[in-house]
PDB file of N, CA and C in Angstrom:
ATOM      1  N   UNK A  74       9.611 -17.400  -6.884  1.00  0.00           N
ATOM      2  CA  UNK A  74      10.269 -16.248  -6.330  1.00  0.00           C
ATOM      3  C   UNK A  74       9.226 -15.177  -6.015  1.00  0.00           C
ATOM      4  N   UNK A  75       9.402 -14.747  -5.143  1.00  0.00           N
ATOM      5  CA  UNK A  75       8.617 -13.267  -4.357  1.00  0.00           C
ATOM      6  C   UNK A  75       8.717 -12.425  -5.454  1.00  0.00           C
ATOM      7  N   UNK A  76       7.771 -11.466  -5.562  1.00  0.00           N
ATOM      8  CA  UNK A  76       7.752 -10.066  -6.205  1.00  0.00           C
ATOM      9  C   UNK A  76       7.294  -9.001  -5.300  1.00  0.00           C
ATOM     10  N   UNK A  77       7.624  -8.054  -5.600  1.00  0.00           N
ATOM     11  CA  UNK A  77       7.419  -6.898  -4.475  1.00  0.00           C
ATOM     12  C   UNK A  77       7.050  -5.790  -5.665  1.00  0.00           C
ATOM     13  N   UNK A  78       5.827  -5.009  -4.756  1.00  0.00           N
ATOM     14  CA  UNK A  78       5.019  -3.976  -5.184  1.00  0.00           C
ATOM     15  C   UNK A  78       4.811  -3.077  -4.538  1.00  0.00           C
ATOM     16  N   UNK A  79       5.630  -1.573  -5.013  1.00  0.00           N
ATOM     17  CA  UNK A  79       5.449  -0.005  -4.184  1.00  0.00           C
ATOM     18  C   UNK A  79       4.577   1.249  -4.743  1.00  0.00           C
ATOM     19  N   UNK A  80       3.944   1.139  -4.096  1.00  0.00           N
ATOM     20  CA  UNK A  80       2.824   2.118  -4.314  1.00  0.00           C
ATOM     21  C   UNK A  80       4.000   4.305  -4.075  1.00  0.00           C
ATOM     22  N   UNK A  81       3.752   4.762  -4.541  1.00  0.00           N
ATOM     23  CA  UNK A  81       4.474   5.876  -3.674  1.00  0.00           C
ATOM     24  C   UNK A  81       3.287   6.917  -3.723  1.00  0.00           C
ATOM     25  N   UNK A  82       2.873   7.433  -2.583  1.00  0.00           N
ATOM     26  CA  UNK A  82       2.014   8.133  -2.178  1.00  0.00           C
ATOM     27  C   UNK A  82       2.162   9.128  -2.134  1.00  0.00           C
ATOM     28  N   UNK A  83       1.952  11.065  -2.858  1.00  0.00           N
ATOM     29  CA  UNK A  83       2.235  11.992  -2.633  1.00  0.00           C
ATOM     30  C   UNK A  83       1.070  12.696  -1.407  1.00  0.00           C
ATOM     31  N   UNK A  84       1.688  13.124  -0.140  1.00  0.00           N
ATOM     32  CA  UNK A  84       0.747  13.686   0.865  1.00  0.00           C
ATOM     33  C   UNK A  84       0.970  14.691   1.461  1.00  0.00           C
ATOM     34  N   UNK A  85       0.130  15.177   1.370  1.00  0.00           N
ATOM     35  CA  UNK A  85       0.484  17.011   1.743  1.00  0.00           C
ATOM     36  C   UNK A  85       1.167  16.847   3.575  1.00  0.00           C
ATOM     37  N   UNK A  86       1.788  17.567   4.286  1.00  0.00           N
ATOM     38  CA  UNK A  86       2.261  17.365   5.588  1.00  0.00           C
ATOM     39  C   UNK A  86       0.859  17.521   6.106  1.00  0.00           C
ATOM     40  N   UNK A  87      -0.014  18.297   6.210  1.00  0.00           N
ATOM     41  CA  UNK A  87      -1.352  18.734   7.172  1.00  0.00           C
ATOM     42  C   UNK A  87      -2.425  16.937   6.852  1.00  0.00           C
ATOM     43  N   UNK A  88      -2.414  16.168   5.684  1.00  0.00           N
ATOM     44  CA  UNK A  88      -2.788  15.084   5.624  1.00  0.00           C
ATOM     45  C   UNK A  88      -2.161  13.703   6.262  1.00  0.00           C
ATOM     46  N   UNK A  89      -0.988  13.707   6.662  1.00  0.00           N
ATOM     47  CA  UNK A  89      -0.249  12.484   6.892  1.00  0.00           C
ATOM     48  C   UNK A  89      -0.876  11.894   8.042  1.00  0.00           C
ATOM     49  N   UNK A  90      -1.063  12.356   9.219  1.00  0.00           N
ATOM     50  CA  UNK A  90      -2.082  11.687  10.204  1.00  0.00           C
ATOM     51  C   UNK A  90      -2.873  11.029   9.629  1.00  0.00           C
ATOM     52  N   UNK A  91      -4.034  11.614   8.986  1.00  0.00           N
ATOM     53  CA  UNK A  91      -5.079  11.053   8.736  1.00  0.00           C
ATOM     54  C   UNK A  91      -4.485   9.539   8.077  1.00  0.00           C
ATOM     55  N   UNK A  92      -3.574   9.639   6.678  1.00  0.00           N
ATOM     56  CA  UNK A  92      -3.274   8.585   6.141  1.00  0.00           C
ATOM     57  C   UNK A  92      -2.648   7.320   6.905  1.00  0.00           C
ATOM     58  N   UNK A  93      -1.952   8.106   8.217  1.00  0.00           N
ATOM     59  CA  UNK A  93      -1.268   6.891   9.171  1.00  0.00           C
ATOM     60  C   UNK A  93      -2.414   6.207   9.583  1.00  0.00           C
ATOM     61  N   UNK A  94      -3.093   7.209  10.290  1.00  0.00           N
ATOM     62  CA  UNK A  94      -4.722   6.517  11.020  1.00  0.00           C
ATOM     63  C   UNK A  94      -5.457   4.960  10.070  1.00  0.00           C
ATOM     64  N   UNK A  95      -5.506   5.630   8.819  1.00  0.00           N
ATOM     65  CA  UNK A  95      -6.020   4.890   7.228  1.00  0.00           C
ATOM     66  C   UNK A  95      -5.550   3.648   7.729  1.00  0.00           C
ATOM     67  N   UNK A  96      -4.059   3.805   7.521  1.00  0.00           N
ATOM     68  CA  UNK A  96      -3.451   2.547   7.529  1.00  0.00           C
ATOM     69  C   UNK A  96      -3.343   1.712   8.493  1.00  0.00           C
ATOM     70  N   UNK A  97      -3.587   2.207   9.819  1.00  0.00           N
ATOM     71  CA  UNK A  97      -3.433   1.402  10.986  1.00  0.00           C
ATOM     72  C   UNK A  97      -4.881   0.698  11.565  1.00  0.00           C
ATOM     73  N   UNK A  98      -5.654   1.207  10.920  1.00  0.00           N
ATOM     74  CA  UNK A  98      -7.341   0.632  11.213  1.00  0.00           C
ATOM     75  C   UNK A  98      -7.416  -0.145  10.553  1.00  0.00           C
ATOM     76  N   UNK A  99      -6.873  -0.550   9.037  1.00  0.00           N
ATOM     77  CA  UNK A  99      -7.352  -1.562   8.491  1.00  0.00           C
ATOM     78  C   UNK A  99      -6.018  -2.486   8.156  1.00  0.00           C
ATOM     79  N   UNK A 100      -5.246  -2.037   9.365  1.00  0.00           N
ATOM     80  CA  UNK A 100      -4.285  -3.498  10.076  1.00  0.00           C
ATOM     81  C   UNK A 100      -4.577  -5.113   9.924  1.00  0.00           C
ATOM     82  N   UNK A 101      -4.713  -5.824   8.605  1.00  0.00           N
ATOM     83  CA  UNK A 101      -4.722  -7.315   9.218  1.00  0.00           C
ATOM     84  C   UNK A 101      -5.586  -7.411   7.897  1.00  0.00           C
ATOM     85  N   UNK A 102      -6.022  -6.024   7.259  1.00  0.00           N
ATOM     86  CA  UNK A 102      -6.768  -6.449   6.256  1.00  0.00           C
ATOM     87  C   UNK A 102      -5.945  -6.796   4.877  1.00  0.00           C
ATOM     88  N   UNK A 103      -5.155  -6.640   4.211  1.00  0.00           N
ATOM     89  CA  UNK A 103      -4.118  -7.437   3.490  1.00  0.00           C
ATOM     90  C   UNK A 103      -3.763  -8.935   3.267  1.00  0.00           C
ATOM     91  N   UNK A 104      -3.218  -8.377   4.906  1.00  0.00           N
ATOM     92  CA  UNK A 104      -2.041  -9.897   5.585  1.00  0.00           C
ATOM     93  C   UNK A 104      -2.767 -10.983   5.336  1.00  0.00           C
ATOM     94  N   UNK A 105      -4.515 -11.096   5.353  1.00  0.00           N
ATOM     95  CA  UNK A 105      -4.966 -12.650   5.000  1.00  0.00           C
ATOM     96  C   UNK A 105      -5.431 -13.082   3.744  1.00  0.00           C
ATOM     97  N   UNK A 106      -4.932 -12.271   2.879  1.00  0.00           N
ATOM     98  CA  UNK A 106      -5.099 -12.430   1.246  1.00  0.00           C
ATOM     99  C   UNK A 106      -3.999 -13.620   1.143  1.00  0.00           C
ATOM    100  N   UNK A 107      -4.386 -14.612   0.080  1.00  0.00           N
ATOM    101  CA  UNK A 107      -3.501 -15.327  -0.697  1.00  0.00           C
ATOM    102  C   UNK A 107      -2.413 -14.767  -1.519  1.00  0.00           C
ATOM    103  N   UNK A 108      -1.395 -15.364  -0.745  1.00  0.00           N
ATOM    104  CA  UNK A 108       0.156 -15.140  -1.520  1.00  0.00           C
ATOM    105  C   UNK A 108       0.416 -14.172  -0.755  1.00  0.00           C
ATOM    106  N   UNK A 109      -0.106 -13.084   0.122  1.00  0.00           N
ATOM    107  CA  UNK A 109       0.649 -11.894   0.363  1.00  0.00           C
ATOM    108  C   UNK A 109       1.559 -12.270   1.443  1.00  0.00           C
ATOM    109  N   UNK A 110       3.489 -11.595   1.378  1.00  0.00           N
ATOM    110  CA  UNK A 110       4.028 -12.121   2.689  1.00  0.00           C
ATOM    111  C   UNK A 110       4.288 -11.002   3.265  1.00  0.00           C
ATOM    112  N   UNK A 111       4.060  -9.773   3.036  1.00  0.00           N
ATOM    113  CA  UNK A 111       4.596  -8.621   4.154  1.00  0.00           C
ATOM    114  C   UNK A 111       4.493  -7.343   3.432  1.00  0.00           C
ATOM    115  N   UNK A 112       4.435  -6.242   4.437  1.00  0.00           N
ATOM    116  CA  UNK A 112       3.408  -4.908   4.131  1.00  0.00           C
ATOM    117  C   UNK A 112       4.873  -4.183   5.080  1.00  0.00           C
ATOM    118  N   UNK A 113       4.602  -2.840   4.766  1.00  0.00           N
ATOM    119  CA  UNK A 113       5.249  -2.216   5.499  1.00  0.00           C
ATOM    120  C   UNK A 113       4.593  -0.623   4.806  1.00  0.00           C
ATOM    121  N   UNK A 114       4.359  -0.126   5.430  1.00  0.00           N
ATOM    122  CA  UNK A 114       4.484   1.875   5.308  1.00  0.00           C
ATOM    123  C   UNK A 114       5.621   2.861   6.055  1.00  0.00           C
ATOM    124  N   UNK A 115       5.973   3.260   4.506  1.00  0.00           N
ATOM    125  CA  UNK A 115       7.261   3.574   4.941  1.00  0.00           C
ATOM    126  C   UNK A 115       7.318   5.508   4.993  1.00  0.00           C
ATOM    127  N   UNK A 116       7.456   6.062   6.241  1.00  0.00           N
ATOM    128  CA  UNK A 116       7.420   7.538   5.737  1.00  0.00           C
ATOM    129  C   UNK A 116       7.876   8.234   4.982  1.00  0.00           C
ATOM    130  N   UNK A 117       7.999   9.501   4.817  1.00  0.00           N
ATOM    131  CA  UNK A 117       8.795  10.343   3.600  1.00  0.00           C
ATOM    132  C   UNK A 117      10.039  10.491   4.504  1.00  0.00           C
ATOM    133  N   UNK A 118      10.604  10.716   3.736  1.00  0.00           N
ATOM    134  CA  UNK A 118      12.075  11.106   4.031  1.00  0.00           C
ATOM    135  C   UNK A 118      11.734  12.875   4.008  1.00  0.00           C
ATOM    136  N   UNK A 119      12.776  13.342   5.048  1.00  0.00           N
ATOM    137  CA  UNK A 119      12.628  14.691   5.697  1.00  0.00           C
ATOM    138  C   UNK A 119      12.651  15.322   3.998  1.00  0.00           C
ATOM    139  N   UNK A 120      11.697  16.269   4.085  1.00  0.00           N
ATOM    140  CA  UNK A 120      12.086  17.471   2.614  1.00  0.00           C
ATOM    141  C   UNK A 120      11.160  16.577   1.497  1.00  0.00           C
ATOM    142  N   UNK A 121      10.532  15.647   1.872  1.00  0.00           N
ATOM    143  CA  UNK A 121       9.409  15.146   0.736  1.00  0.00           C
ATOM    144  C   UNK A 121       8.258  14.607   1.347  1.00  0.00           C
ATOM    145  N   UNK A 122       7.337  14.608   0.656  1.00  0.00           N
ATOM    146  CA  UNK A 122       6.061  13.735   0.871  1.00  0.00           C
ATOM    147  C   UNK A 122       5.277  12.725   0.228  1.00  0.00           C
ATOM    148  N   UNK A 123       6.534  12.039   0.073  1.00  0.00           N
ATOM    149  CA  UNK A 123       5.985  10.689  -0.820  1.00  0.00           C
ATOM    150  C   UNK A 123       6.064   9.608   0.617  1.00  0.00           C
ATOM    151  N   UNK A 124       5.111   8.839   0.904  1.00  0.00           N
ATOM    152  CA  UNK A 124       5.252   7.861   1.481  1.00  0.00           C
ATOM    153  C   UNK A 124       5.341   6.763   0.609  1.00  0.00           C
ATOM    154  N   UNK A 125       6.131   5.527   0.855  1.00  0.00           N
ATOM    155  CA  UNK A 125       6.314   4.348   0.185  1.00  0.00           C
ATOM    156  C   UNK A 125       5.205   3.046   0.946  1.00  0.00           C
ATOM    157  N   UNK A 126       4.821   2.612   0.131  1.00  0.00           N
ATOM    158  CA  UNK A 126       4.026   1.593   0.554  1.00  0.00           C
ATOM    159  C   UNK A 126       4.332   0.090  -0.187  1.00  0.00           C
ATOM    160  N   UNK A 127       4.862  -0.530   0.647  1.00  0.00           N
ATOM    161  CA  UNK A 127       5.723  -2.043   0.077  1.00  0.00           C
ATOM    162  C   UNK A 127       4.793  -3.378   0.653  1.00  0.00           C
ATOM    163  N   UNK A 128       4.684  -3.942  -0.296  1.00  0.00           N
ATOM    164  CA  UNK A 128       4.253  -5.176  -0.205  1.00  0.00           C
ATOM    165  C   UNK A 128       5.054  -6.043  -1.011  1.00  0.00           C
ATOM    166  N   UNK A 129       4.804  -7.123  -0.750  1.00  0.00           N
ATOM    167  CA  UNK A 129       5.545  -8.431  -0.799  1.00  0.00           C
ATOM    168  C   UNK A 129       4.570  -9.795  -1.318  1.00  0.00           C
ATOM    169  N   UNK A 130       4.548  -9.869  -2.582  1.00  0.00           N
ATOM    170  CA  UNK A 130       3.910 -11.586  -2.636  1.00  0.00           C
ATOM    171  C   UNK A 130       4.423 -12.448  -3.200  1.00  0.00           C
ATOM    172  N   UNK A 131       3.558 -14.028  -3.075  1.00  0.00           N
ATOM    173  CA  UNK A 131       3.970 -15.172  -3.298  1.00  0.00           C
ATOM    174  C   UNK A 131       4.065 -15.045  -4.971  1.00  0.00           C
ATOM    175  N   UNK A 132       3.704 -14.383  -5.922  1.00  0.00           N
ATOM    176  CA  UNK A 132       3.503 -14.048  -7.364  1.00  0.00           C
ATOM    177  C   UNK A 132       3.262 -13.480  -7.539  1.00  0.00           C
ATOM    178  N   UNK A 133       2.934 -13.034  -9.454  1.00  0.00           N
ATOM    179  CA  UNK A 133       2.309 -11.466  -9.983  1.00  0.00           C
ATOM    180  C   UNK A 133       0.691 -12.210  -9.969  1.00  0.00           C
ATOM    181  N   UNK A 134       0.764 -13.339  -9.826  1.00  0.00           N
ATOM    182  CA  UNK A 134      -1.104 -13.905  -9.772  1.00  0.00           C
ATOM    183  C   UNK A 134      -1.650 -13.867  -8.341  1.00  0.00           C
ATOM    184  N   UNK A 135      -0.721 -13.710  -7.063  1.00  0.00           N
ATOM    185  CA  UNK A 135      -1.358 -13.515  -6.213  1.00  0.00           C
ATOM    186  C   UNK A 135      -1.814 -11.829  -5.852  1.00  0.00           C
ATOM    187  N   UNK A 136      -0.805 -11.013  -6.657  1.00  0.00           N
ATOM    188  CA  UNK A 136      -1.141  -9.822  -6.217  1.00  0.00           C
ATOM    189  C   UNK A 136      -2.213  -9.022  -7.247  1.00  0.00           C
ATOM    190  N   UNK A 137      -2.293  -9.705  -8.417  1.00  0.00           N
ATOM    191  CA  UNK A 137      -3.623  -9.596  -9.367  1.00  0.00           C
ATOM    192  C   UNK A 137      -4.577  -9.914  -8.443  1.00  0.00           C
ATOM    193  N   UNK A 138      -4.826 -11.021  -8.531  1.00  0.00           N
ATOM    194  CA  UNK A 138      -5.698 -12.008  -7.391  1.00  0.00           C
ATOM    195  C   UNK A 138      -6.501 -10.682  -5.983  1.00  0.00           C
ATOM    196  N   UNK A 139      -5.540 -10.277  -5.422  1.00  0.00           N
ATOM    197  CA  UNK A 139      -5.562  -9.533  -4.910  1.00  0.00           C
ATOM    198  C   UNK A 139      -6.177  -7.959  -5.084  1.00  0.00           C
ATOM    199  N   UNK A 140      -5.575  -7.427  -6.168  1.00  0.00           N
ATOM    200  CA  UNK A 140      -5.932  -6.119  -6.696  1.00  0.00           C
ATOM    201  C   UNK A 140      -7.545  -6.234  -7.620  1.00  0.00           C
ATOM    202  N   UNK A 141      -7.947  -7.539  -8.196  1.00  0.00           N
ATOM    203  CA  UNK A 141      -9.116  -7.465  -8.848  1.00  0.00           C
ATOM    204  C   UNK A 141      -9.981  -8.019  -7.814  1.00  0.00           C
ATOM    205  N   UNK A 142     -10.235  -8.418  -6.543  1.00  0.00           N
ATOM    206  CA  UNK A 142     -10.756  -8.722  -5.403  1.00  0.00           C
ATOM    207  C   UNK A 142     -11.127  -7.748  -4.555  1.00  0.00           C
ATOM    208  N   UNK A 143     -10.198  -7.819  -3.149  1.00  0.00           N
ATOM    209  CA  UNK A 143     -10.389  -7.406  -2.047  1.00  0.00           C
ATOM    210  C   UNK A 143      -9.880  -6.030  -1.900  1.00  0.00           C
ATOM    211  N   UNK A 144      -8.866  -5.144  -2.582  1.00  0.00           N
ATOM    212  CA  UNK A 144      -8.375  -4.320  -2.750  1.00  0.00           C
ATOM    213  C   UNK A 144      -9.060  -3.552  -3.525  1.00  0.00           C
ATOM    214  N   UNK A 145     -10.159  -3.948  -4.604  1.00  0.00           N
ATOM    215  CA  UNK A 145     -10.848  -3.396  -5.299  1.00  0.00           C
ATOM    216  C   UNK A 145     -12.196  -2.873  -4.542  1.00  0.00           C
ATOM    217  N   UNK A 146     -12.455  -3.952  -4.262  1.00  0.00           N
ATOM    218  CA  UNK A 146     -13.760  -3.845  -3.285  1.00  0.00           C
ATOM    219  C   UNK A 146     -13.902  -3.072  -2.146  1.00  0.00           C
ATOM    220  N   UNK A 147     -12.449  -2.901  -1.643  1.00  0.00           N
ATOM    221  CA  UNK A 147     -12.050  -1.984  -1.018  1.00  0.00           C
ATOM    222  C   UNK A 147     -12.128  -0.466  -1.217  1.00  0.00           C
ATOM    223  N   UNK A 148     -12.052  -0.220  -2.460  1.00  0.00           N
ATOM    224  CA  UNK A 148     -11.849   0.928  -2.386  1.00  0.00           C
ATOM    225  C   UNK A 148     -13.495   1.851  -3.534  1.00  0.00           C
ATOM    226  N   UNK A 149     -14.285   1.003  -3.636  1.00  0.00           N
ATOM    227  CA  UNK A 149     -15.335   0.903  -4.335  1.00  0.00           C
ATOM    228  C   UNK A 149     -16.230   1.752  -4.031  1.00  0.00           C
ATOM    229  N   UNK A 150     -15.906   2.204  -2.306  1.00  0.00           N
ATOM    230  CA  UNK A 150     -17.008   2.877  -1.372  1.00  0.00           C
ATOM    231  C   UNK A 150     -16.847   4.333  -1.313  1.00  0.00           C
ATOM    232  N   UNK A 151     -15.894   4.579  -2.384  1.00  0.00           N
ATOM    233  CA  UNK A 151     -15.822   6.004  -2.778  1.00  0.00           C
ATOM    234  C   UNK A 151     -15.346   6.777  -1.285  1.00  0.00           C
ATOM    235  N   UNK A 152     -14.458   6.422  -0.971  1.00  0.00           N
ATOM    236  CA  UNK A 152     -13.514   6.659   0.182  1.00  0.00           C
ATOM    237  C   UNK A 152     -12.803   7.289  -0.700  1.00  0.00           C
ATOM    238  N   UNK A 153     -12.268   8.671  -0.254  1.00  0.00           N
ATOM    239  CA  UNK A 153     -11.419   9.456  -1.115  1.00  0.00           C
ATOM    240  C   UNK A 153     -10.344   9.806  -0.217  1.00  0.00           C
ATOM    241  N   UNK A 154      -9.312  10.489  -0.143  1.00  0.00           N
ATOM    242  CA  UNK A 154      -8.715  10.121   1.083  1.00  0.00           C
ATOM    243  C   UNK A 154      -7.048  11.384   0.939  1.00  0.00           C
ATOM    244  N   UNK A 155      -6.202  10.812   2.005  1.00  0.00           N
ATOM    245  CA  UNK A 155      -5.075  11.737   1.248  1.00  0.00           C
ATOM    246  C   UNK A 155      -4.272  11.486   0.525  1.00  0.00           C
ATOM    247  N   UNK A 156      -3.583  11.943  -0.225  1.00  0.00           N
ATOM    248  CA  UNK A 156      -3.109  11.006  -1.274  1.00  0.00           C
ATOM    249  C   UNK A 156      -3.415  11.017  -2.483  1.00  0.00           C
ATOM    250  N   UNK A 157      -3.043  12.733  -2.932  1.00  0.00           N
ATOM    251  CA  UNK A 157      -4.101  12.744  -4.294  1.00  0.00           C
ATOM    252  C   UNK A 157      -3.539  12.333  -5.357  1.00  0.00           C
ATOM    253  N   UNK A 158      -2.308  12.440  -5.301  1.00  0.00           N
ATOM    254  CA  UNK A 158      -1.364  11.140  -5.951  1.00  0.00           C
ATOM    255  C   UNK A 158      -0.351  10.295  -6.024  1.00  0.00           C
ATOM    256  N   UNK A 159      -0.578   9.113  -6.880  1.00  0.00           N
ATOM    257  CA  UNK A 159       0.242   7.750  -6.718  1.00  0.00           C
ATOM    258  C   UNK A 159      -0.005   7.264  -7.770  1.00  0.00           C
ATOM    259  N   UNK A 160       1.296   6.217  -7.674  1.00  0.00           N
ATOM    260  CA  UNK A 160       1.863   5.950  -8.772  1.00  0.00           C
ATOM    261  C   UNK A 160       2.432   3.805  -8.115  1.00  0.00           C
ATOM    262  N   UNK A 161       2.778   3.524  -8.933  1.00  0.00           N
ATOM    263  CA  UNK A 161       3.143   1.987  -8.556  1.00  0.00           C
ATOM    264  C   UNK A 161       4.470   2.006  -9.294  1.00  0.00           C
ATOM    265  N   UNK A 162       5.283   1.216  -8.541  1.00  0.00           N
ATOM    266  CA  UNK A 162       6.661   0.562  -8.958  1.00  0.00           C
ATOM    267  C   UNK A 162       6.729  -1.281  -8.514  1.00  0.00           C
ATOM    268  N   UNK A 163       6.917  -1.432  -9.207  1.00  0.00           N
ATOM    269  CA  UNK A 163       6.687  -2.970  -8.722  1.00  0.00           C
ATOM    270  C   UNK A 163       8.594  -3.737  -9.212  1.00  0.00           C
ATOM    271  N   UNK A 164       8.762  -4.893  -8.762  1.00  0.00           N
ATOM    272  CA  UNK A 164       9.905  -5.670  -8.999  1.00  0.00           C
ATOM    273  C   UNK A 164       9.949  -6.882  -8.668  1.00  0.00           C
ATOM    274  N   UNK A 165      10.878  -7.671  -8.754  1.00  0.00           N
ATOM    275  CA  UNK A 165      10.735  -9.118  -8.736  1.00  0.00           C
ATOM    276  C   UNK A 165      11.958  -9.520  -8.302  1.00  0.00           C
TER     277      UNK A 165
END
């Protein structure tokens, strides 16, 4: 069975561009990880600034797999960004 994992992103309104931009440049970089089946960024709802960020995998070992890898390595380069805080919700 699939498990699904939501990141929720708090972003100031004057940052949200930038974070859309974030996300749309590194388009495709996810999608070819093992186990992962689908991504989506989801905006805030009017009157908040949490964006939702949903993913979808084949297991909790593919999205480990994932988070101690390429997602890590990813973010290693001291890229700081908008989004000064977040939090994870995950389900199954």
């Amino acid at each position: 069975m699939s498990i699904v994992k939501i990141n929720v992103l708090s972003v100031p309104a004057e940052q949200r561009e930038t974070l859309e931009k974030r996300f749309s440049s590194r388009a495709g970089a996810v999608e070819s990880s093992d186990g992962f089946e689908w991504f989506e960024l989801l905006r805030p709802v009017e009157g908040t600034d949490q964006y939702l960020v949903y993913t979808r995998w084949r297991d909790e070992a593919a999205f480990q797999a994932w988070m101690e890898g390429p997602m890590k390595a990813a973010h290693q380069g001291g890229q700081g960004g908008p989004g000064g805080q977040g939090g994870e919700a995950g389900g199954e």
